[in-house]
Amino acid sequence: SLYKPAVGLLAVTAPDILKLKDNLEQIITRSQDLLVHFKVLPKIHLVDTTLPRAVAYNKRVSESPAYRDYKDHSQRIAISCARFYQDALAEASQLWHEIHDE
């Protein structure tokens, strides 16, 4: 594969998410089969899904070029989580609109 992720995101949706994070980190660091594929081990980060959910379910945003090809809300939430991790302000600003009803 050409793409080797440097970061993995876990959406905070369950109380036992820290245990899942620890398990993933152990798998990544202990698996020799995985280690040969990465120059740098990917880091696992937690991301809150509150804003990405609002973005994913917003009608105006879901019709924007970044999201219109993804009809499933879970795909839009995943994309929004990644964008939120990269630049939270830019992702949050998509919800702002000059006309309050839209």
mmCIF file with all atom_site columns, C-alpha atoms in Angstrom:
data_model
loop_
_atom_site.group_PDB
_atom_site.id
_atom_site.type_symbol
_atom_site.label_atom_id
_atom_site.label_alt_id
_atom_site.label_comp_id
_atom_site.label_asym_id
_atom_site.label_entity_id
_atom_site.label_seq_id
_atom_site.pdbx_PDB_ins_code
_atom_site.Cartn_x
_atom_site.Cartn_y
_atom_site.Cartn_z
_atom_site.occupancy
_atom_site.B_iso_or_equiv
_atom_site.pdbx_formal_charge
_atom_site.auth_seq_id
_atom_site.auth_comp_id
_atom_site.auth_asym_id
_atom_site.auth_atom_id
_atom_site.pdbx_PDB_model_num
ATOM 1   C CA . SER A 1 1   ? 0.000   0.000  0.000  1.00 0.00 ? 1   SER A CA 1
ATOM 2   C CA . LEU A 1 2   ? 1.203   3.513  -0.795 1.00 0.00 ? 2   LEU A CA 1
ATOM 3   C CA . TYR A 1 3   ? -0.421  5.081  2.248  1.00 0.00 ? 3   TYR A CA 1
ATOM 4   C CA . LYS A 1 4   ? 1.032   4.403  5.657  1.00 0.00 ? 4   LYS A CA 1
ATOM 5   C CA . PRO A 1 5   ? -0.901  6.280  8.331  1.00 0.00 ? 5   PRO A CA 1
ATOM 6   C CA . ALA A 1 6   ? 0.984   8.253  10.971 1.00 0.00 ? 6   ALA A CA 1
ATOM 7   C CA . VAL A 1 7   ? -2.148  8.726  13.068 1.00 0.00 ? 7   VAL A CA 1
ATOM 8   C CA . GLY A 1 8   ? -5.143  6.554  13.844 1.00 0.00 ? 8   GLY A CA 1
ATOM 9   C CA . LEU A 1 9   ? -8.255  8.172  15.261 1.00 0.00 ? 9   LEU A CA 1
ATOM 10  C CA . LEU A 1 10  ? -10.675 6.528  17.671 1.00 0.00 ? 10  LEU A CA 1
ATOM 11  C CA . ALA A 1 11  ? -14.048 8.161  18.041 1.00 0.00 ? 11  ALA A CA 1
ATOM 12  C CA . VAL A 1 12  ? -14.967 8.571  21.695 1.00 0.00 ? 12  VAL A CA 1
ATOM 13  C CA . THR A 1 13  ? -18.325 6.833  21.798 1.00 0.00 ? 13  THR A CA 1
ATOM 14  C CA . ALA A 1 14  ? -18.054 4.316  24.633 1.00 0.00 ? 14  ALA A CA 1
ATOM 15  C CA . PRO A 1 15  ? -16.804 4.355  28.234 1.00 0.00 ? 15  PRO A CA 1
ATOM 16  C CA . ASP A 1 16  ? -14.214 1.639  27.549 1.00 0.00 ? 16  ASP A CA 1
ATOM 17  C CA . ILE A 1 17  ? -12.517 3.540  24.730 1.00 0.00 ? 17  ILE A CA 1
ATOM 18  C CA . LEU A 1 18  ? -9.254  3.888  26.692 1.00 0.00 ? 18  LEU A CA 1
ATOM 19  C CA . LYS A 1 19  ? -8.990  0.105  26.954 1.00 0.00 ? 19  LYS A CA 1
ATOM 20  C CA . LEU A 1 20  ? -9.509  -0.173 23.185 1.00 0.00 ? 20  LEU A CA 1
ATOM 21  C CA . LYS A 1 21  ? -6.836  2.475  22.623 1.00 0.00 ? 21  LYS A CA 1
ATOM 22  C CA . ASP A 1 22  ? -4.370  0.557  24.801 1.00 0.00 ? 22  ASP A CA 1
ATOM 23  C CA . ASN A 1 23  ? -5.162  -2.693 22.980 1.00 0.00 ? 23  ASN A CA 1
ATOM 24  C CA . LEU A 1 24  ? -4.595  -1.104 19.565 1.00 0.00 ? 24  LEU A CA 1
ATOM 25  C CA . GLU A 1 25  ? -1.303  0.414  20.676 1.00 0.00 ? 25  GLU A CA 1
ATOM 26  C CA . GLN A 1 26  ? -0.146  -2.983 21.959 1.00 0.00 ? 26  GLN A CA 1
ATOM 27  C CA . ILE A 1 27  ? -1.090  -4.660 18.674 1.00 0.00 ? 27  ILE A CA 1
ATOM 28  C CA . ILE A 1 28  ? 0.795   -2.041 16.685 1.00 0.00 ? 28  ILE A CA 1
ATOM 29  C CA . THR A 1 29  ? 3.951   -2.198 18.779 1.00 0.00 ? 29  THR A CA 1
ATOM 30  C CA . ARG A 1 30  ? 4.083   -5.982 19.278 1.00 0.00 ? 30  ARG A CA 1
ATOM 31  C CA . SER A 1 31  ? 3.136   -7.282 15.862 1.00 0.00 ? 31  SER A CA 1
ATOM 32  C CA . GLN A 1 32  ? 6.257   -7.896 13.790 1.00 0.00 ? 32  GLN A CA 1
ATOM 33  C CA . ASP A 1 33  ? 4.088   -8.348 10.690 1.00 0.00 ? 33  ASP A CA 1
ATOM 34  C CA . LEU A 1 34  ? 2.856   -4.770 11.057 1.00 0.00 ? 34  LEU A CA 1
ATOM 35  C CA . LEU A 1 35  ? 6.186   -3.245 12.018 1.00 0.00 ? 35  LEU A CA 1
ATOM 36  C CA . VAL A 1 36  ? 7.788   -4.080 8.674  1.00 0.00 ? 36  VAL A CA 1
ATOM 37  C CA . HIS A 1 37  ? 5.188   -1.965 6.847  1.00 0.00 ? 37  HIS A CA 1
ATOM 38  C CA . PHE A 1 38  ? 5.718   1.254  8.792  1.00 0.00 ? 38  PHE A CA 1
ATOM 39  C CA . LYS A 1 39  ? 8.701   3.586  8.851  1.00 0.00 ? 39  LYS A CA 1
ATOM 40  C CA . VAL A 1 40  ? 7.108   5.397  11.801 1.00 0.00 ? 40  VAL A CA 1
ATOM 41  C CA . LEU A 1 41  ? 4.667   3.721  14.154 1.00 0.00 ? 41  LEU A CA 1
ATOM 42  C CA . PRO A 1 42  ? 1.224   5.308  13.926 1.00 0.00 ? 42  PRO A CA 1
ATOM 43  C CA . LYS A 1 43  ? -0.051  7.096  17.029 1.00 0.00 ? 43  LYS A CA 1
ATOM 44  C CA . ILE A 1 44  ? -3.577  6.486  18.258 1.00 0.00 ? 44  ILE A CA 1
ATOM 45  C CA . HIS A 1 45  ? -5.507  9.627  19.215 1.00 0.00 ? 45  HIS A CA 1
ATOM 46  C CA . LEU A 1 46  ? -8.978  10.038 20.649 1.00 0.00 ? 46  LEU A CA 1
ATOM 47  C CA . VAL A 1 47  ? -11.408 12.413 18.966 1.00 0.00 ? 47  VAL A CA 1
ATOM 48  C CA . ASP A 1 48  ? -14.724 13.709 20.282 1.00 0.00 ? 48  ASP A CA 1
ATOM 49  C CA . THR A 1 49  ? -17.534 13.134 17.785 1.00 0.00 ? 49  THR A CA 1
ATOM 50  C CA . THR A 1 50  ? -19.854 15.926 18.938 1.00 0.00 ? 50  THR A CA 1
ATOM 51  C CA . LEU A 1 51  ? -18.893 18.441 16.268 1.00 0.00 ? 51  LEU A CA 1
ATOM 52  C CA . PRO A 1 52  ? -18.253 15.866 13.508 1.00 0.00 ? 52  PRO A CA 1
ATOM 53  C CA . ARG A 1 53  ? -21.777 14.504 14.065 1.00 0.00 ? 53  ARG A CA 1
ATOM 54  C CA . ALA A 1 54  ? -23.235 17.997 13.739 1.00 0.00 ? 54  ALA A CA 1
ATOM 55  C CA . VAL A 1 55  ? -21.279 18.494 10.520 1.00 0.00 ? 55  VAL A CA 1
ATOM 56  C CA . ALA A 1 56  ? -22.250 15.079 9.113  1.00 0.00 ? 56  ALA A CA 1
ATOM 57  C CA . TYR A 1 57  ? -25.974 15.580 9.717  1.00 0.00 ? 57  TYR A CA 1
ATOM 58  C CA . ASN A 1 58  ? -26.104 19.215 8.579  1.00 0.00 ? 58  ASN A CA 1
ATOM 59  C CA . LYS A 1 59  ? -28.014 19.329 5.281  1.00 0.00 ? 59  LYS A CA 1
ATOM 60  C CA . ARG A 1 60  ? -26.110 22.266 3.794  1.00 0.00 ? 60  ARG A CA 1
ATOM 61  C CA . VAL A 1 61  ? -22.703 20.830 4.707  1.00 0.00 ? 61  VAL A CA 1
ATOM 62  C CA . SER A 1 62  ? -23.592 17.328 3.479  1.00 0.00 ? 62  SER A CA 1
ATOM 63  C CA . GLU A 1 63  ? -24.269 18.821 0.041  1.00 0.00 ? 63  GLU A CA 1
ATOM 64  C CA . SER A 1 64  ? -20.879 20.585 -0.054 1.00 0.00 ? 64  SER A CA 1
ATOM 65  C CA . PRO A 1 65  ? -18.158 19.184 -2.352 1.00 0.00 ? 65  PRO A CA 1
ATOM 66  C CA . ALA A 1 66  ? -16.219 17.624 0.536  1.00 0.00 ? 66  ALA A CA 1
ATOM 67  C CA . TYR A 1 67  ? -19.142 15.445 1.626  1.00 0.00 ? 67  TYR A CA 1
ATOM 68  C CA . ARG A 1 68  ? -21.656 15.086 -1.197 1.00 0.00 ? 68  ARG A CA 1
ATOM 69  C CA . ASP A 1 69  ? -20.193 11.803 -2.511 1.00 0.00 ? 69  ASP A CA 1
ATOM 70  C CA . TYR A 1 70  ? -20.803 10.128 0.854  1.00 0.00 ? 70  TYR A CA 1
ATOM 71  C CA . LYS A 1 71  ? -24.464 9.327  1.467  1.00 0.00 ? 71  LYS A CA 1
ATOM 72  C CA . ASP A 1 72  ? -23.847 7.352  4.662  1.00 0.00 ? 72  ASP A CA 1
ATOM 73  C CA . HIS A 1 73  ? -23.706 9.471  7.818  1.00 0.00 ? 73  HIS A CA 1
ATOM 74  C CA . SER A 1 74  ? -21.007 7.275  9.376  1.00 0.00 ? 74  SER A CA 1
ATOM 75  C CA . GLN A 1 75  ? -18.684 7.984  6.435  1.00 0.00 ? 75  GLN A CA 1
ATOM 76  C CA . ARG A 1 76  ? -19.249 11.718 6.786  1.00 0.00 ? 76  ARG A CA 1
ATOM 77  C CA . ILE A 1 77  ? -18.619 11.480 10.545 1.00 0.00 ? 77  ILE A CA 1
ATOM 78  C CA . ALA A 1 78  ? -15.318 9.665  9.922  1.00 0.00 ? 78  ALA A CA 1
ATOM 79  C CA . ILE A 1 79  ? -14.210 12.273 7.384  1.00 0.00 ? 79  ILE A CA 1
ATOM 80  C CA . SER A 1 80  ? -15.250 15.094 9.672  1.00 0.00 ? 80  SER A CA 1
ATOM 81  C CA . CYS A 1 81  ? -13.345 13.504 12.593 1.00 0.00 ? 81  CYS A CA 1
ATOM 82  C CA . ALA A 1 82  ? -10.166 13.464 10.515 1.00 0.00 ? 82  ALA A CA 1
ATOM 83  C CA . ARG A 1 83  ? -10.702 17.028 9.336  1.00 0.00 ? 83  ARG A CA 1
ATOM 84  C CA . PHE A 1 84  ? -11.519 18.106 12.909 1.00 0.00 ? 84  PHE A CA 1
ATOM 85  C CA . TYR A 1 85  ? -8.276  16.517 14.121 1.00 0.00 ? 85  TYR A CA 1
ATOM 86  C CA . GLN A 1 86  ? -6.285  18.383 11.459 1.00 0.00 ? 86  GLN A CA 1
ATOM 87  C CA . ASP A 1 87  ? -7.956  21.778 11.929 1.00 0.00 ? 87  ASP A CA 1
ATOM 88  C CA . ALA A 1 88  ? -10.789 22.042 14.448 1.00 0.00 ? 88  ALA A CA 1
ATOM 89  C CA . LEU A 1 89  ? -11.607 25.680 13.693 1.00 0.00 ? 89  LEU A CA 1
ATOM 90  C CA . ALA A 1 90  ? -11.909 25.126 9.952  1.00 0.00 ? 90  ALA A CA 1
ATOM 91  C CA . GLU A 1 91  ? -14.190 22.137 10.476 1.00 0.00 ? 91  GLU A CA 1
ATOM 92  C CA . ALA A 1 92  ? -16.359 23.949 13.022 1.00 0.00 ? 92  ALA A CA 1
ATOM 93  C CA . SER A 1 93  ? -16.692 27.003 10.792 1.00 0.00 ? 93  SER A CA 1
ATOM 94  C CA . GLN A 1 94  ? -18.613 24.935 8.224  1.00 0.00 ? 94  GLN A CA 1
ATOM 95  C CA . LEU A 1 95  ? -21.620 25.051 10.542 1.00 0.00 ? 95  LEU A CA 1
ATOM 96  C CA . TRP A 1 96  ? -21.688 28.848 10.539 1.00 0.00 ? 96  TRP A CA 1
ATOM 97  C CA . HIS A 1 97  ? -23.961 30.478 7.998  1.00 0.00 ? 97  HIS A CA 1
ATOM 98  C CA . GLU A 1 98  ? -25.054 34.062 7.486  1.00 0.00 ? 98  GLU A CA 1
ATOM 99  C CA . ILE A 1 99  ? -28.697 33.014 7.268  1.00 0.00 ? 99  ILE A CA 1
ATOM 100 C CA . HIS A 1 100 ? -29.639 31.430 10.616 1.00 0.00 ? 100 HIS A CA 1
ATOM 101 C CA . ASP A 1 101 ? -32.377 29.177 9.192  1.00 0.00 ? 101 ASP A CA 1
ATOM 102 C CA . GLU A 1 102 ? -30.018 27.388 6.810  1.00 0.00 ? 102 GLU A CA 1
#
